[in-house]
CSV table of C-alpha atoms in Angstrom, one decimal:
chain,number,residue,atom,x,y,z
R,236,MET,CA,58.6,122.6,102.0
R,237,PRO,CA,62.4,123.8,101.5
R,238,THR,CA,64.6,121.6,99.8
R,239,ARG,CA,67.7,120.4,102.0
R,240,LEU,CA,70.9,120.5,100.5
R,241,PHE,CA,72.4,117.8,103.0
R,242,THR,CA,70.3,115.4,104.5
R,243,CYS,CA,71.1,114.3,108.3
R,244,LYS,CA,72.2,111.0,107.1
R,245,ALA,CA,74.8,112.5,104.6
R,246,LEU,CA,76.1,114.7,107.0
R,247,ARG,CA,76.7,112.1,109.7
R,248,ARG,CA,78.4,110.0,107.1
R,249,SER,CA,80.7,112.9,106.1
R,250,ALA,CA,81.2,113.3,109.6
R,251,LEU,CA,82.3,109.9,110.2
R,252,LEU,CA,84.7,109.9,107.2
R,253,ALA,CA,86.0,113.2,108.4
R,254,SER,CA,86.8,111.9,111.7
R,255,ALA,CA,88.3,108.6,110.5
R,256,ALA,CA,90.5,110.6,108.3
R,257,ALA,CA,91.8,112.8,111.2
R,258,ILE,CA,92.4,109.7,113.2
R,259,VAL,CA,94.3,108.3,110.4
R,260,ALA,CA,96.3,111.3,110.0
R,261,VAL,CA,97.1,111.9,113.5
R,262,GLY,CA,97.7,108.4,114.6
R,263,PRO,CA,100.9,106.7,116.0
R,264,ILE,CA,103.7,106.4,113.2
R,265,SER,CA,106.8,104.1,114.0
R,266,ALA,CA,109.8,105.8,115.2
R,267,VAL,CA,112.0,105.0,112.1
R,268,ARG,CA,109.4,106.5,110.0
R,269,ALA,CA,109.2,109.6,112.1
R,270,GLN,CA,112.9,109.9,112.0
R,271,TYR,CA,112.7,109.7,108.3
R,272,ILE,CA,109.6,112.3,107.8
R,273,TYR,CA,110.6,114.8,110.3
R,274,GLY,CA,114.4,114.2,109.9
R,275,ASP,CA,114.9,114.0,113.8
R,276,GLY,CA,117.3,110.9,113.4
R,277,GLY,CA,120.1,113.2,112.9
R,278,ASP,CA,119.7,115.3,116.1
R,279,LEU,CA,119.6,111.9,118.0
R,280,SER,CA,122.5,110.7,116.5
R,281,MET,CA,124.3,113.9,117.1
R,282,ARG,CA,123.4,113.7,120.8
R,283,ARG,CA,124.6,110.1,121.0
R,284,GLU,CA,127.8,111.1,119.7
R,285,ALA,CA,128.2,113.7,121.9
R,286,ARG,CA,127.9,111.5,125.0
R,287,LEU,CA,131.1,109.5,123.8
R,288,THR,CA,134.3,109.7,125.4
R,289,PRO,CA,137.0,111.5,123.6
R,290,GLU,CA,138.8,108.2,122.7
R,291,GLN,CA,135.4,106.9,121.4
R,292,GLN,CA,134.8,110.0,119.4
R,293,GLU,CA,138.3,110.0,117.9
R,294,GLU,CA,137.7,106.5,117.0
R,295,LEU,CA,134.5,107.2,115.1
R,296,PHE,CA,136.2,110.3,113.7
R,297,ARG,CA,139.1,108.3,112.3
R,298,ALA,CA,136.6,105.7,110.6
R,299,LYS,CA,134.4,108.4,108.9
R,300,LYS,CA,137.5,110.0,107.5
R,301,SER,CA,138.8,106.9,106.3
R,302,TRP,CA,135.5,105.9,104.7
R,303,LYS,CA,135.3,109.4,103.0
R,304,ARG,CA,138.9,109.1,101.6
R,305,GLN,CA,138.4,105.5,100.7
R,306,SER,CA,135.1,106.2,98.9
R,307,PHE,CA,136.2,109.6,97.0
R,308,ASN,CA,137.0,108.1,93.7
R,309,ARG,CA,133.7,105.8,93.9
R,310,ARG,CA,131.5,109.2,94.8
R,311,ILE,CA,133.2,111.0,91.8
R,312,SER,CA,132.7,107.9,89.4
R,313,ILE,CA,129.0,107.8,90.0
R,314,LEU,CA,128.7,111.4,89.6
R,315,GLU,CA,130.8,111.2,86.3
R,316,LYS,CA,128.7,108.3,85.1
R,317,GLU,CA,125.3,110.3,85.7
R,318,LYS,CA,126.8,113.4,83.8
R,319,ARG,CA,127.7,111.0,80.9
R,320,CYS,CA,124.4,109.2,80.7
R,321,ILE,CA,122.3,112.5,80.9
R,322,GLY,CA,124.2,114.0,78.3
R,323,GLN,CA,123.6,111.1,76.1
R,324,ALA,CA,119.8,110.8,77.1
R,325,ASN,CA,117.4,111.6,74.0
R,326,ASN,CA,114.1,111.2,75.5
R,327,PRO,CA,112.5,111.2,78.8
R,328,GLN,CA,112.8,107.6,79.5
R,329,SER,CA,116.5,107.5,79.1
R,330,TYR,CA,116.9,110.3,81.3
R,331,LYS,CA,114.7,108.3,84.0
R,332,ASP,CA,117.0,105.3,83.6
R,333,CYS,CA,119.9,107.5,84.1
R,334,VAL,CA,118.5,109.0,87.6
R,335,GLN,CA,117.5,105.2,88.5
R,336,LYS,CA,121.3,104.0,87.7
R,337,LYS,CA,122.6,106.7,90.0
R,338,ARG,CA,120.2,106.0,92.9
R,339,GLU,CA,121.2,102.3,92.6
R,340,SER,CA,124.6,103.1,92.7
R,341,ARG,CA,124.2,105.5,95.7
R,342,ARG,CA,122.0,102.9,97.5
R,343,ALA,CA,125.1,100.4,96.9
R,344,LEU,CA,127.6,103.1,98.1
R,345,ASN,CA,125.5,103.6,101.2
R,346,ALA,CA,125.1,99.8,102.0
R,347,ASP,CA,129.1,99.6,102.0
R,348,TYR,CA,129.3,102.7,104.2
R,349,ARG,CA,126.9,100.9,106.8
R,350,ALA,CA,128.7,97.7,106.6
R,351,TYR,CA,132.1,99.7,107.1
R,352,ILE,CA,130.9,101.8,109.9
R,353,ASN,CA,128.6,99.7,112.0
R,354,PRO,CA,131.2,97.6,113.3
R,355,VAL,CA,132.8,100.8,114.8
R,356,ARG,CA,129.7,102.3,115.8
R,357,ARG,CA,129.1,99.1,118.0
R,358,ARG,CA,132.5,99.1,119.4
R,359,VAL,CA,132.0,102.6,120.8
R,360,GLY,CA,128.7,101.7,122.1
R,361,LEU,CA,126.3,103.4,119.3
R,362,PRO,CA,123.5,101.6,117.3
R,363,PRO,CA,124.2,100.4,114.0
R,364,ILE,CA,122.8,102.7,111.2
R,365,GLU,CA,119.8,101.0,109.6
R,366,ASP,CA,118.8,101.3,106.0
R,367,LYS,CA,116.0,103.7,105.4
R,368,GLN,CA,114.1,101.5,103.1
R,369,LYS,CA,113.9,98.7,105.5
R,370,GLY,CA,110.6,97.9,106.6
R,371,ARG,CA,109.0,99.5,103.6
R,372,GLN,CA,107.1,97.2,100.9
R,373,LYS,CA,108.3,98.1,97.5
R,374,GLY,CA,106.0,100.7,96.0
R,375,ASP,CA,105.2,101.9,99.7
R,376,ARG,CA,105.8,105.7,99.2
R,377,LYS,CA,104.1,107.0,102.5
R,378,GLY,CA,106.0,109.5,104.2
R,379,ARG,CA,107.9,110.7,101.0
R,380,ARG,CA,105.2,112.8,99.5
R,381,ALA,CA,102.3,114.7,101.0
């Protein structure tokens, strides 16, 4: 009697697992996560901004330009601090600490930008910019890496 490499029961079980994995992989994801993963949030934002009147576009442009000018020194400071920190790093952990400090500084800067620009966006009829981290649990890295 020939030996079977796979039993019928084992084949059914593996087929069930494979189909479950496929369902999870192609299942629906939230719009925010889709924008984050596929990067289509920027295109949508550009289309919305294109529908604004010239006056609304001008107001949004002036606000963005003003923010860039106001935050310039702060952005430079973040980069200079990171450069000094990395230069002084003696081991992988201190290097990671430098990267983490920069990340925290950038998050704070981005939060300040949202606080600055969202009232303008509301005035011109655009939805507010939301935090990419919103809705994600700490340690939940789904969508960032394959």
